[in-house]
mmCIF file of C-alpha atoms and ligand atoms in Angstrom:
data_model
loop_
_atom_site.group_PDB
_atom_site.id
_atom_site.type_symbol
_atom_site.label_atom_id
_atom_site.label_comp_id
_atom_site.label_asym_id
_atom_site.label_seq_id
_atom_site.Cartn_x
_atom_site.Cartn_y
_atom_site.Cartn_z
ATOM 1 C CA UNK A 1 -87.735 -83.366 23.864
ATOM 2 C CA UNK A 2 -85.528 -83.093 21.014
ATOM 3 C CA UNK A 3 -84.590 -86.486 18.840
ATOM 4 C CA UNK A 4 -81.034 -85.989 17.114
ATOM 5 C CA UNK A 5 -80.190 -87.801 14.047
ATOM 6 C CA UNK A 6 -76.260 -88.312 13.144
ATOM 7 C CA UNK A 7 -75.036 -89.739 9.738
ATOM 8 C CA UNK A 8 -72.496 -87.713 8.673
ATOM 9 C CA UNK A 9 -69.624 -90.348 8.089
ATOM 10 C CA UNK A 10 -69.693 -94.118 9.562
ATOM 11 C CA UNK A 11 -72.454 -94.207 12.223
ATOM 12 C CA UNK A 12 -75.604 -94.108 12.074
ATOM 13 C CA UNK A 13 -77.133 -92.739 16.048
ATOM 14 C CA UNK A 14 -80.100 -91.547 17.287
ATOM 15 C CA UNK A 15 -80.716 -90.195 21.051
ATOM 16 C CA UNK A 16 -83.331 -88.572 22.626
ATOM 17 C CA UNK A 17 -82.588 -85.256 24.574
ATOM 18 C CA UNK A 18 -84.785 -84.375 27.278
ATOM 19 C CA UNK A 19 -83.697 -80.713 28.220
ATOM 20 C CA UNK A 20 -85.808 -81.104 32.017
ATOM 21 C CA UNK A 21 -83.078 -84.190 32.413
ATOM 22 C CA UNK A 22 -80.739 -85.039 29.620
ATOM 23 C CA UNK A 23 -80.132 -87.519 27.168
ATOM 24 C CA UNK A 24 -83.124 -90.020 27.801
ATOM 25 C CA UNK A 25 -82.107 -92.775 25.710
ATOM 26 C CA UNK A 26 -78.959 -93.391 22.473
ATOM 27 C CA UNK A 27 -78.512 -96.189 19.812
ATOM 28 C CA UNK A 28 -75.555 -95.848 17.619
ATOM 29 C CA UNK A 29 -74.932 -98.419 14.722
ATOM 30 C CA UNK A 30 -70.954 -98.389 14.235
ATOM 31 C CA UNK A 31 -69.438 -99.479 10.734
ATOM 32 C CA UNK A 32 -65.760 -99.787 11.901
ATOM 33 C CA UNK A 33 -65.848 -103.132 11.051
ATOM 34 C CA UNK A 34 -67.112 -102.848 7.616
ATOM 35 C CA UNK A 35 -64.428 -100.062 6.636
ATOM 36 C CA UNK A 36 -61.278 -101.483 8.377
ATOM 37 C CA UNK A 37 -61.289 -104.142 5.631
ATOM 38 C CA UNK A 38 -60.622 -101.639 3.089
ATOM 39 C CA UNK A 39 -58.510 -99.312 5.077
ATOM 40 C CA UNK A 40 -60.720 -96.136 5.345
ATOM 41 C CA UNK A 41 -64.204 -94.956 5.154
ATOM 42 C CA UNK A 42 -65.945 -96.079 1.641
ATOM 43 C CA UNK A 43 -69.303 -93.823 1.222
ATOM 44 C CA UNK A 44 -71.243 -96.206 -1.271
ATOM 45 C CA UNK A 45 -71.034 -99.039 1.552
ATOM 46 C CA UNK A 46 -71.615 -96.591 4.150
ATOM 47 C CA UNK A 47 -74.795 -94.947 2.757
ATOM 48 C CA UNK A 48 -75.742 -98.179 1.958
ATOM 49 C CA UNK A 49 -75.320 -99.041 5.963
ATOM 50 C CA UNK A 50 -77.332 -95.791 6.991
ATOM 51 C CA UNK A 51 -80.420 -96.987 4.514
ATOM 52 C CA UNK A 52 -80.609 -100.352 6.590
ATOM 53 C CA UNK A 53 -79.967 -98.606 10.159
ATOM 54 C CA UNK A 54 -81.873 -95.540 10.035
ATOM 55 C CA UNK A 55 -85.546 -96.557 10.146
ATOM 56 C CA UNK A 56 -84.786 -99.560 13.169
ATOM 57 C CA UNK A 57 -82.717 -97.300 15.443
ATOM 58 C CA UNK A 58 -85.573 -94.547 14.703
ATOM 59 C CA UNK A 59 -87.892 -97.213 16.077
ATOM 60 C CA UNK A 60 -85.776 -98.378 19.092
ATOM 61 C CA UNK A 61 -86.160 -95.231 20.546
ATOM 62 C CA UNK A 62 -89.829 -95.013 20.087
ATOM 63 C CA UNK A 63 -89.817 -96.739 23.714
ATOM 64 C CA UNK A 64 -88.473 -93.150 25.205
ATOM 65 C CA UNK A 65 -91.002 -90.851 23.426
ATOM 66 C CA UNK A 66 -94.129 -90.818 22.193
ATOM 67 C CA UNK A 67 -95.670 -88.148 19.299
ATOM 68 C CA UNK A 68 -97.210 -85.104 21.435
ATOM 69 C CA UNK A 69 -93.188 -85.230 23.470
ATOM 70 C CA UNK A 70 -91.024 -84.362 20.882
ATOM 71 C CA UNK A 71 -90.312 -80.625 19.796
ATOM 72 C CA UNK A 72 -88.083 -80.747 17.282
ATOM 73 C CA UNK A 73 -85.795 -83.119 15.052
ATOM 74 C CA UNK A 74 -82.115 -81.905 15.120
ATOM 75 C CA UNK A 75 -80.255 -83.669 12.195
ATOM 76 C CA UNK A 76 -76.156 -83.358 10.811
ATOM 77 C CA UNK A 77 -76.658 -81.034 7.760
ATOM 78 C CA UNK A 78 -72.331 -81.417 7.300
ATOM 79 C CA UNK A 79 -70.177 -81.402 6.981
ATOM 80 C CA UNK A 80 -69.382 -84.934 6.137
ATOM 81 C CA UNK A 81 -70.029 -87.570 3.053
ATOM 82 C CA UNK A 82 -72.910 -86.337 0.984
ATOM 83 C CA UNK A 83 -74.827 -89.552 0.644
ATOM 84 C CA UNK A 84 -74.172 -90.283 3.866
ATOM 85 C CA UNK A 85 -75.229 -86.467 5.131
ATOM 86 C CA UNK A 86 -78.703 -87.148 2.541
ATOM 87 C CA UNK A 87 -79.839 -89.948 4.467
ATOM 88 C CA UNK A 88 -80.166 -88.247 7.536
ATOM 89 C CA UNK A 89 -81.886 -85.325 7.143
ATOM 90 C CA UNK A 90 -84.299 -86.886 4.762
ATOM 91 C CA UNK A 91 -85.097 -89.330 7.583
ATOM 92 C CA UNK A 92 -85.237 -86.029 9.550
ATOM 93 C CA UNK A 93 -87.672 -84.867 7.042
ATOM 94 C CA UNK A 94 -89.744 -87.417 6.682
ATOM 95 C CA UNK A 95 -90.035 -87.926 10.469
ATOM 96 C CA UNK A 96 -91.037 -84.303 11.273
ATOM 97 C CA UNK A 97 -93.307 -84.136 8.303
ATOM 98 C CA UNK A 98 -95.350 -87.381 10.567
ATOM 99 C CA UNK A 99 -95.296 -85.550 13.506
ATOM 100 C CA UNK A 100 -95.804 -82.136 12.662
ATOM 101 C CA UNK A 101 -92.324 -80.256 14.406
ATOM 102 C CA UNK A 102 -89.447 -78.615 13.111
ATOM 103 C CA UNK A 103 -86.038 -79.901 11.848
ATOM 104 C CA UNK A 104 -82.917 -78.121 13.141
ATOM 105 C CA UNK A 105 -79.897 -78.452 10.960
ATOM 106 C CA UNK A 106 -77.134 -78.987 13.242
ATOM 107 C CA UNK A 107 -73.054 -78.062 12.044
ATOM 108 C CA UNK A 108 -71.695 -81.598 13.151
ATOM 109 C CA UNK A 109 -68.130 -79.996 14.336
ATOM 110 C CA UNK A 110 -70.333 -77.653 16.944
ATOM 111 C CA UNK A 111 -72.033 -81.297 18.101
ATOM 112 C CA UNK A 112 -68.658 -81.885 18.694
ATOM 113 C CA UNK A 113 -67.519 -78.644 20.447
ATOM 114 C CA UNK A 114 -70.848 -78.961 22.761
ATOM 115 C CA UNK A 115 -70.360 -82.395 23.552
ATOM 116 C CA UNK A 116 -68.457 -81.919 26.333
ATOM 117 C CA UNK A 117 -71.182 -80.250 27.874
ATOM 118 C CA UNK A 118 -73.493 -82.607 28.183
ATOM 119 C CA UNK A 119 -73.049 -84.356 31.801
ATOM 120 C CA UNK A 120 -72.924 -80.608 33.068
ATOM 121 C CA UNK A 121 -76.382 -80.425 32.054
ATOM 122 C CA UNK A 122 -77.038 -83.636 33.054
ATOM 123 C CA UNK A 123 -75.668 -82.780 36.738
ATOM 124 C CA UNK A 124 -78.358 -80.136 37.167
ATOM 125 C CA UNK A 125 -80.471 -79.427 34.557
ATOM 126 C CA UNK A 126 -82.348 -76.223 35.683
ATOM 127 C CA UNK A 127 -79.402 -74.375 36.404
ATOM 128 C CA UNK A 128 -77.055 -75.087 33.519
ATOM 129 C CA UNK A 129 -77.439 -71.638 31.815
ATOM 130 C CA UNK A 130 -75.808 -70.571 34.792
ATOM 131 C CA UNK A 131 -72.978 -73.565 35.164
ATOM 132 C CA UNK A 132 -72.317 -72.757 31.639
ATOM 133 C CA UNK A 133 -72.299 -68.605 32.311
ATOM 134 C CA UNK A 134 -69.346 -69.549 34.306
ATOM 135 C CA UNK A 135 -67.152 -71.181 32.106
ATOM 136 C CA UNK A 136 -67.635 -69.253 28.975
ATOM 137 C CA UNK A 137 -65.238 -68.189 27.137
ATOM 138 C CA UNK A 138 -64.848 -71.847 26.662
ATOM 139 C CA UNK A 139 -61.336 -73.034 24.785
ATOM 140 C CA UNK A 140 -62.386 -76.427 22.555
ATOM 141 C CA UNK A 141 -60.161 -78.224 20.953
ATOM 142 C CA UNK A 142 -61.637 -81.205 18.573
ATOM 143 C CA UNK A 143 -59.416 -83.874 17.560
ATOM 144 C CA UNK A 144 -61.224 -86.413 15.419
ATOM 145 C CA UNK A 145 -60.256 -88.487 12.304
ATOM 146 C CA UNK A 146 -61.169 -85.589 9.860
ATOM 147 C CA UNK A 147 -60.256 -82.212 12.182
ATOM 148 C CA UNK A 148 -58.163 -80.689 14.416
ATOM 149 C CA UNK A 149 -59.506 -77.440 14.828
ATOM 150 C CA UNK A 150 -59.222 -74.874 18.055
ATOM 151 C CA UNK A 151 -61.849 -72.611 18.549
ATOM 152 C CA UNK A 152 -63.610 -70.764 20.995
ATOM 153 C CA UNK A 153 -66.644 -70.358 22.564
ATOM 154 C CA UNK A 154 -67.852 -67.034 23.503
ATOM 155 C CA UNK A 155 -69.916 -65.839 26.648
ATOM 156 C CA UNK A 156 -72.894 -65.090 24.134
ATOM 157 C CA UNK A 157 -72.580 -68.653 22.875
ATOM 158 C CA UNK A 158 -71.228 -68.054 19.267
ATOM 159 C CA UNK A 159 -68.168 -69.522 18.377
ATOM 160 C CA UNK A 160 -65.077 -68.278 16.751
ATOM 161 C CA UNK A 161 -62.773 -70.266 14.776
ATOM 162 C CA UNK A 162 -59.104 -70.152 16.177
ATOM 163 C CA UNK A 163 -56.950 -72.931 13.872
ATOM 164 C CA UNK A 164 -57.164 -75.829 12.388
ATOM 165 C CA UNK A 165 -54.630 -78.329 10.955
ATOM 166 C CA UNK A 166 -52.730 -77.384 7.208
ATOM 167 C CA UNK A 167 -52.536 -80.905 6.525
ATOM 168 C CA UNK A 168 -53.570 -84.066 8.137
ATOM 169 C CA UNK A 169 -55.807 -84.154 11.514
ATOM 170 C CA UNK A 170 -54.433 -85.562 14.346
ATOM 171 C CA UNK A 171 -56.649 -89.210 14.092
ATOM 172 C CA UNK A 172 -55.648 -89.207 10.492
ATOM 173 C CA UNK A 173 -51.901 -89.051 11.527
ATOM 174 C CA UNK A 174 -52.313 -92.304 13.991
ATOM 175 C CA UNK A 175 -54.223 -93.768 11.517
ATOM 176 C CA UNK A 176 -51.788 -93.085 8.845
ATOM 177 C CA UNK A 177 -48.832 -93.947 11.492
ATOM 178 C CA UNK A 178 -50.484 -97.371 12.198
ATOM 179 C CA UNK A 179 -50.514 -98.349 8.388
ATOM 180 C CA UNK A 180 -46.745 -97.936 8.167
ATOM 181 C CA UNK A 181 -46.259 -99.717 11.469
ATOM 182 C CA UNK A 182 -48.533 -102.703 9.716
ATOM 183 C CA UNK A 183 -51.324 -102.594 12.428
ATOM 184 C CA UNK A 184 -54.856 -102.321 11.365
ATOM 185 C CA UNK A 185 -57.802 -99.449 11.407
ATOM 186 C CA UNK A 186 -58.992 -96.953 12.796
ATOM 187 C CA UNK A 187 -55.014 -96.705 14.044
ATOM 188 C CA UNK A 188 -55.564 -94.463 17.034
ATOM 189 C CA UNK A 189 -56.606 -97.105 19.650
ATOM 190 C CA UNK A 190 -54.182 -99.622 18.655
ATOM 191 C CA UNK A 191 -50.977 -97.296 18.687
ATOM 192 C CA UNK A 192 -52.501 -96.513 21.735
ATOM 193 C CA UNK A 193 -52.745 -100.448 23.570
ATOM 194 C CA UNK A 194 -49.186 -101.093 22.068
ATOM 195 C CA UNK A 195 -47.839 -97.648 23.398
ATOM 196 C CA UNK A 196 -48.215 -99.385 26.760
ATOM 197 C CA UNK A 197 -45.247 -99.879 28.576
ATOM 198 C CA UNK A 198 -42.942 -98.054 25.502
ATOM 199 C CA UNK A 199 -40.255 -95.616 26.047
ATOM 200 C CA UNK A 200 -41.899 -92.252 24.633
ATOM 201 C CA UNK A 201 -37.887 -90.917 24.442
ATOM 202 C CA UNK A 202 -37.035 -94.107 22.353
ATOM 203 C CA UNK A 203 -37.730 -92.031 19.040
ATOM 204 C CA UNK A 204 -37.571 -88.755 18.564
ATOM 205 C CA UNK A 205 -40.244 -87.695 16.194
ATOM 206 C CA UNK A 206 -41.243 -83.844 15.448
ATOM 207 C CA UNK A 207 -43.885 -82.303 17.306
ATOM 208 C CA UNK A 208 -45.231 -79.721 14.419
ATOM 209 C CA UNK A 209 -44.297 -76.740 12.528
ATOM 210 C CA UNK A 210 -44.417 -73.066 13.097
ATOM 211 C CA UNK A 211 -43.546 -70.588 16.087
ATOM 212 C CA UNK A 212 -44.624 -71.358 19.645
ATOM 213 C CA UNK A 213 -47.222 -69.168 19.273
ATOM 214 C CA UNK A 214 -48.611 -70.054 15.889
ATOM 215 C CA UNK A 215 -52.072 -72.155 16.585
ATOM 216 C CA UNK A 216 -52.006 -74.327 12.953
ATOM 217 C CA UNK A 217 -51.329 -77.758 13.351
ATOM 218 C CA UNK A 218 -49.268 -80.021 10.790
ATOM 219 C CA UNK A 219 -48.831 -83.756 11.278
ATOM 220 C CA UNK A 220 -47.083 -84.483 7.971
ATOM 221 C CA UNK A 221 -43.774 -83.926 8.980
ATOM 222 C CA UNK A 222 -44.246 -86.717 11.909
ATOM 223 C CA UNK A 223 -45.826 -88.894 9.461
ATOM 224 C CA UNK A 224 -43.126 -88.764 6.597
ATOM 225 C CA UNK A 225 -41.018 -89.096 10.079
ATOM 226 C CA UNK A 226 -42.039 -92.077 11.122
ATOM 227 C CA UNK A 227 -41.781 -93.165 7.651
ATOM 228 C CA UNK A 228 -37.966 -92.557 7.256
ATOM 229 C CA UNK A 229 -37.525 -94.091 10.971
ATOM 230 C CA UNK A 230 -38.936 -97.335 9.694
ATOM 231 C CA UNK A 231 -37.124 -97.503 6.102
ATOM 232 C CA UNK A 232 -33.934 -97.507 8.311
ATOM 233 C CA UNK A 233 -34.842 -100.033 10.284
ATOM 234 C CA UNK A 234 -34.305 -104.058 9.849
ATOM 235 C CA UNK A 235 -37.878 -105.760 10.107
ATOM 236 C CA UNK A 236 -37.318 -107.783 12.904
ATOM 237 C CA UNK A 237 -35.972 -104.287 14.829
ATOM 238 C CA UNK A 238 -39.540 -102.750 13.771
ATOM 239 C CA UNK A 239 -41.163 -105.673 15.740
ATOM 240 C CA UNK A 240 -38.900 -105.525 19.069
ATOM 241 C CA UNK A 241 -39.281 -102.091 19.314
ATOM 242 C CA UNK A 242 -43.156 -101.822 17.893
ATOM 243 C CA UNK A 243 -43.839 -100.702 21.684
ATOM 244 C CA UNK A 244 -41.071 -97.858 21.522
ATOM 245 C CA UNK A 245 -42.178 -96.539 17.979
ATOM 246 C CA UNK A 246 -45.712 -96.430 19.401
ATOM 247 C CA UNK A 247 -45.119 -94.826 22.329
ATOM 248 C CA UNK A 248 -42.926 -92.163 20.808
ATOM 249 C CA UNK A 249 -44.963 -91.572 18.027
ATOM 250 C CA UNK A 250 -48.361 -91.259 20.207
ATOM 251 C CA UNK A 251 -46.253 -88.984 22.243
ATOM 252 C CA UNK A 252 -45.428 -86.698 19.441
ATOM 253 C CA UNK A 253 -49.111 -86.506 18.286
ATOM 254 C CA UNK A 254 -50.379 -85.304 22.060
ATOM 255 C CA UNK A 255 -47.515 -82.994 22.215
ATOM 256 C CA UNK A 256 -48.193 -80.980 19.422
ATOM 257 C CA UNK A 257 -52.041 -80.796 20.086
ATOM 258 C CA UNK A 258 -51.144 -79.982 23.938
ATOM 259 C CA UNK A 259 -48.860 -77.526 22.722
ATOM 260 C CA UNK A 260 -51.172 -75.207 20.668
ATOM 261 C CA UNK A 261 -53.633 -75.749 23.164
ATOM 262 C CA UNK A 262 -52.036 -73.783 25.626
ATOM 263 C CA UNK A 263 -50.320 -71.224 23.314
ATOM 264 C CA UNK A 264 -54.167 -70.735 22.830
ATOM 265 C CA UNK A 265 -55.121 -70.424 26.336
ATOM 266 C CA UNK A 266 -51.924 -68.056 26.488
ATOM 267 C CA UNK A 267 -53.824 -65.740 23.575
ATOM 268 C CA UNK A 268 -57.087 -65.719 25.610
ATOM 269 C CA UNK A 269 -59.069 -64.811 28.717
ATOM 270 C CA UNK A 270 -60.726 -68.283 28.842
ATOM 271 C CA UNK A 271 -62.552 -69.764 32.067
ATOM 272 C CA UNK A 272 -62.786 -73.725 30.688
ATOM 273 C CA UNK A 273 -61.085 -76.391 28.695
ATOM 274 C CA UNK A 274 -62.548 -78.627 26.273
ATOM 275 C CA UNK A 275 -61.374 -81.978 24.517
ATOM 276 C CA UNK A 276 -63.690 -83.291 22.088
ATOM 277 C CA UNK A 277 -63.380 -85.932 19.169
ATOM 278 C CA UNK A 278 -62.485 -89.804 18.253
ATOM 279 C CA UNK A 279 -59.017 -88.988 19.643
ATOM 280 C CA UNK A 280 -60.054 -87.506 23.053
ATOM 281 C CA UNK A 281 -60.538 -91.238 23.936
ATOM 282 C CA UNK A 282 -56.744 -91.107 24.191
ATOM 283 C CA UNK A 283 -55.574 -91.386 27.561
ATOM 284 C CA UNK A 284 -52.555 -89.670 27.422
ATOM 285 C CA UNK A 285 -54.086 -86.996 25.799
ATOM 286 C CA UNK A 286 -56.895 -86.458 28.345
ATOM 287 C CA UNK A 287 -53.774 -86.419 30.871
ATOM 288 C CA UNK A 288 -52.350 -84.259 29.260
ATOM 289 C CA UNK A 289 -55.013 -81.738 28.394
ATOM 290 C CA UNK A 290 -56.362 -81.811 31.626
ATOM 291 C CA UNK A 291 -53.080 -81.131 32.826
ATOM 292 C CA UNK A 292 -52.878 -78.208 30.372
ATOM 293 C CA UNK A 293 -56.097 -76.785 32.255
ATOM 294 C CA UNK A 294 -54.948 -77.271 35.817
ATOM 295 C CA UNK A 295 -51.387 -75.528 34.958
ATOM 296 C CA UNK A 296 -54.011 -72.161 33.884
ATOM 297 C CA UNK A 297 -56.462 -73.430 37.371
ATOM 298 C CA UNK A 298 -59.436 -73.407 35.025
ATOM 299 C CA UNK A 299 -61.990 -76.672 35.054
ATOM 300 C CA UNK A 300 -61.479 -79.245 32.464
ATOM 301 C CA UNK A 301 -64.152 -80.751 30.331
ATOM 302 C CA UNK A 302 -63.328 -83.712 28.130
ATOM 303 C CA UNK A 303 -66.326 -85.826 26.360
ATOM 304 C CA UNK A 304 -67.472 -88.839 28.047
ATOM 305 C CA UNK A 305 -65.883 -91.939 25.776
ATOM 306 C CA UNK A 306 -69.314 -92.479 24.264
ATOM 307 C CA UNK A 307 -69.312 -89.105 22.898
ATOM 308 C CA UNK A 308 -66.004 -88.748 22.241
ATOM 309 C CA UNK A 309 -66.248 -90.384 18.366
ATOM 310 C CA UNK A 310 -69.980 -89.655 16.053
ATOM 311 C CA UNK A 311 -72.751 -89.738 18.186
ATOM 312 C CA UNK A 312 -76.294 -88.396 17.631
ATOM 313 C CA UNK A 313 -76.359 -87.469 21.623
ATOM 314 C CA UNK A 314 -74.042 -84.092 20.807
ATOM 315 C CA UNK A 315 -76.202 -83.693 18.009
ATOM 316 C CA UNK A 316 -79.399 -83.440 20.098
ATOM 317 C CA UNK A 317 -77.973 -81.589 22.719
ATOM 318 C CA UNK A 318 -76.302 -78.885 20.025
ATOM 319 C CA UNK A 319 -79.958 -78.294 18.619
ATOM 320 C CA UNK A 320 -80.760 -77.544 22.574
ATOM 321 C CA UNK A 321 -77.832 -75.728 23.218
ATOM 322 C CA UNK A 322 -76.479 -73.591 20.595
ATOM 323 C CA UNK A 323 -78.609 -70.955 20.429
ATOM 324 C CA UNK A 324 -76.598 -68.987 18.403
ATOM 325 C CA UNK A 325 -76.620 -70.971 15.482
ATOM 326 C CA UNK A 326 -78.862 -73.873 15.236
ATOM 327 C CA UNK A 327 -80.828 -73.890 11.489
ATOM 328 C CA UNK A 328 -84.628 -73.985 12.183
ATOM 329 C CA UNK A 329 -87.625 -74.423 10.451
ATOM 330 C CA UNK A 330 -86.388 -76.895 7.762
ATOM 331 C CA UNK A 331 -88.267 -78.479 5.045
ATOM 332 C CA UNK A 332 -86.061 -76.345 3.172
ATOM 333 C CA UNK A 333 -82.622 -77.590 4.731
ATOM 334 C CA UNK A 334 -80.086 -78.575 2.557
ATOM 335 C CA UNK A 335 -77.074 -80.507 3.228
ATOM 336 C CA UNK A 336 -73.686 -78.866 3.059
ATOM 337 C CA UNK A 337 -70.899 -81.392 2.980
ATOM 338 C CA UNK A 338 -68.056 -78.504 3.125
ATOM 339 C CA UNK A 339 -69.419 -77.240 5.669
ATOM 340 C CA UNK A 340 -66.584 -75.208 8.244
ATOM 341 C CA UNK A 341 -66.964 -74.472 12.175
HETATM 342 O O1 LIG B 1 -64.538 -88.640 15.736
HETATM 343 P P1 LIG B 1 -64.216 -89.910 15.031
HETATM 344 O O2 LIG B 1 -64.947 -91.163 15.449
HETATM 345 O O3 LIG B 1 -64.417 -89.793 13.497
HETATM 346 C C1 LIG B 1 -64.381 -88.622 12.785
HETATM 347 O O4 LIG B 1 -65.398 -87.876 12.831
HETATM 348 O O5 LIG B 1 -63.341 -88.380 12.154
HETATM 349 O O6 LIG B 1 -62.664 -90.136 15.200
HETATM 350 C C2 LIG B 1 -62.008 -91.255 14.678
HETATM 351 C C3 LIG B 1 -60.525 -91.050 14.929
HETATM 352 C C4 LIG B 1 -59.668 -92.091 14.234
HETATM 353 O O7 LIG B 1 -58.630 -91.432 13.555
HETATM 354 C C5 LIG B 1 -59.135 -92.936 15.374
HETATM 355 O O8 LIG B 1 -57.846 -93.472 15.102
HETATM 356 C C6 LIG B 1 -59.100 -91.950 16.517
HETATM 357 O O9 LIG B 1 -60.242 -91.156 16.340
HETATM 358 N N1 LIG B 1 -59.158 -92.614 17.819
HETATM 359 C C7 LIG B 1 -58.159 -92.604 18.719
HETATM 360 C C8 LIG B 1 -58.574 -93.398 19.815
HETATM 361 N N2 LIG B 1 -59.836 -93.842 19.536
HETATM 362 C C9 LIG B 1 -60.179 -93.342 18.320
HETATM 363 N N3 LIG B 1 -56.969 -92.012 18.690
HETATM 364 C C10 LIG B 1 -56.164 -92.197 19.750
HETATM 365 N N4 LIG B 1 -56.479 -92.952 20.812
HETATM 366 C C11 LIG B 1 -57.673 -93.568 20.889
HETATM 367 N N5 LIG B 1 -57.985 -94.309 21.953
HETATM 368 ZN ZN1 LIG B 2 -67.059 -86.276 14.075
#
């Protein structure tokens, strides 16, 4: 069994991965609270969070393994907040030091891109090398707070980097949206409750730069937008029409991210579909995607909502699953907060 450890940003999870069956147990410790008060992500009071969590989630899932099970600790090495990042693996550290395994560094963003994989395996366990055979090349696209970033994965399991966004990611443009609309944080999910019932044609926002078959993103323009929309408008207008500007506005997002998304697919021989990320908890979007994959008759695979935002579930399941890539052996392993795809 592998035990992954995730505190790159503002949870702190553990889960145990058990690869005869599939994640065997997960505790998460979420800090959304403590950070909407101030807007954004602080990393002194979010370190400080991952000192108090780490040790009692570490021990709530004692009750799914017992020293002799486990084979290996795969931690988040980055990229992410550097205190934050520290934590972790030296609770990885210290933990494999007790029991005498391995740490795996794991890239968080490949967590990510793998995540969507995990209730394949969890279907039928013994022959997912196979069930995965067949949809490689995989197409993944991760939309989170931080990225937006296409990429690929290859038959042989590595993973090329496609595009990513030249400005803001996709989660930071809702979030940024929602602060000029006055609504709180994380933005995505409440753009996303008021979008209900909205005309998405209300407002017509811009869905991205560059040629159709450019793969960069760029949410800027919708965000400066959205700003001008609202300048012109009376208060009380913003108000009776706080439905419309959502809807239009969460329509624009999806649009551009389902619009590089298939120029991609266009570009590539690719058997699968992939949605990964805090913002694949969108509904629309996972419409839309998924409608993206049926249009080229491949399957679609979008993370289950629990492993949609920072889990340590991807995390242990990347350290079983990417072959290609995962860092063993590590008293050695350093953290690397830049770290890319
Ligand atoms: O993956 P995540 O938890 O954090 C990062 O690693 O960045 O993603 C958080 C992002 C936030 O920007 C949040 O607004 C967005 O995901 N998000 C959503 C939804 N739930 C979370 N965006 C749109 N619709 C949602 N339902
Ligand atoms: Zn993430």
């Amino acid at each position: 069994m592998i035990l992954g450890i995730e505190s790159s940003c503002d949870e702190t999870a553990i889960a145990v991965f058990d690869p005869k069956i599939g994640i065997q147990g997960e505790w998460i410790r979420s800090q959304i609270a403590l950070h909407g008060k101030h807007g954004g992500v602080v990393p002194d009071l979010a370190s400080r969070e991952h000192v108090k969590e780490l040790g009692p989630l570490i021990q709530l899932s004692k009750s799914k393994w017992s020293s002799g099970q486990l084979e290996s600790i795969a931690v988040t090495y980055g990229p992410g907040l550097a205190p934050c990042l520290a934590l972790g693996v030296a609770a990885a550290k210290a933990l494999a030091l007790a029991l005498n395994i391995p740490v795996k560094g794991v890239n968080h963003l490949r967590g990510h891109v793998w995540s969507v994989f995990i209730d394949t395996h969890r279907a039928d366990p013994s022959h997912f090398d196979d069930a995965l055979d067949k949809v490689l090349p995989h197409l993944s696209l991760i939309a989170s707070g931080g990225h937006t970033i296409l990429c690929r994965i290859n038959k042989d399991r590595t993973i090329d980097f496609l595009s990513s966004t030249r400005d803001d990611a996709a989660g930071e443009a809702l979030d940024k949206g929602a602060k000029l609309l006055g609504l709180g944080y994380p933005g995505g999910p409440l753009i996303e409750k008021l979008a209900v019932g909205g005309n998405v044609n209300a407002f017509d926002f811009p869905r991205g730069l560059g040629r159709k078959s450019e793969l960069e993103f760029s949410f800027s323009g919708l965000k400066t937008s959205l700003r001008y929309t609202l300048e012109a408008m009376e208060k009380t207008a913003v108000e009776v029409q706080m439905s419309d500007l959502c809807a239009s506005y969460q329509q624009a997002v999806v649009d551009a991210l389902a619009r590089k998304s298939r120029a991609a697919l266009q570009l590539g021989n690719y058997r699968s579909l992939g949605l990964s990320g805090g913002v694949a908890n969108n509904g629309l979007l996972r419409k839309t995607m998924g409608l993206e994959a049926h249009r080229k008759q491949i399957p679609f695979f979008a993370a289950r909502p629990e492993h949609t935002g920072d889990n340590a579930a991807m995390i242990a399941f990347a350290g079983f699953v990417d072959t290609a890539r995962v860092l063993a052996g590590g008293f050695d392993l350093k953290i690397e907060p830049g770290l890319g795809l």
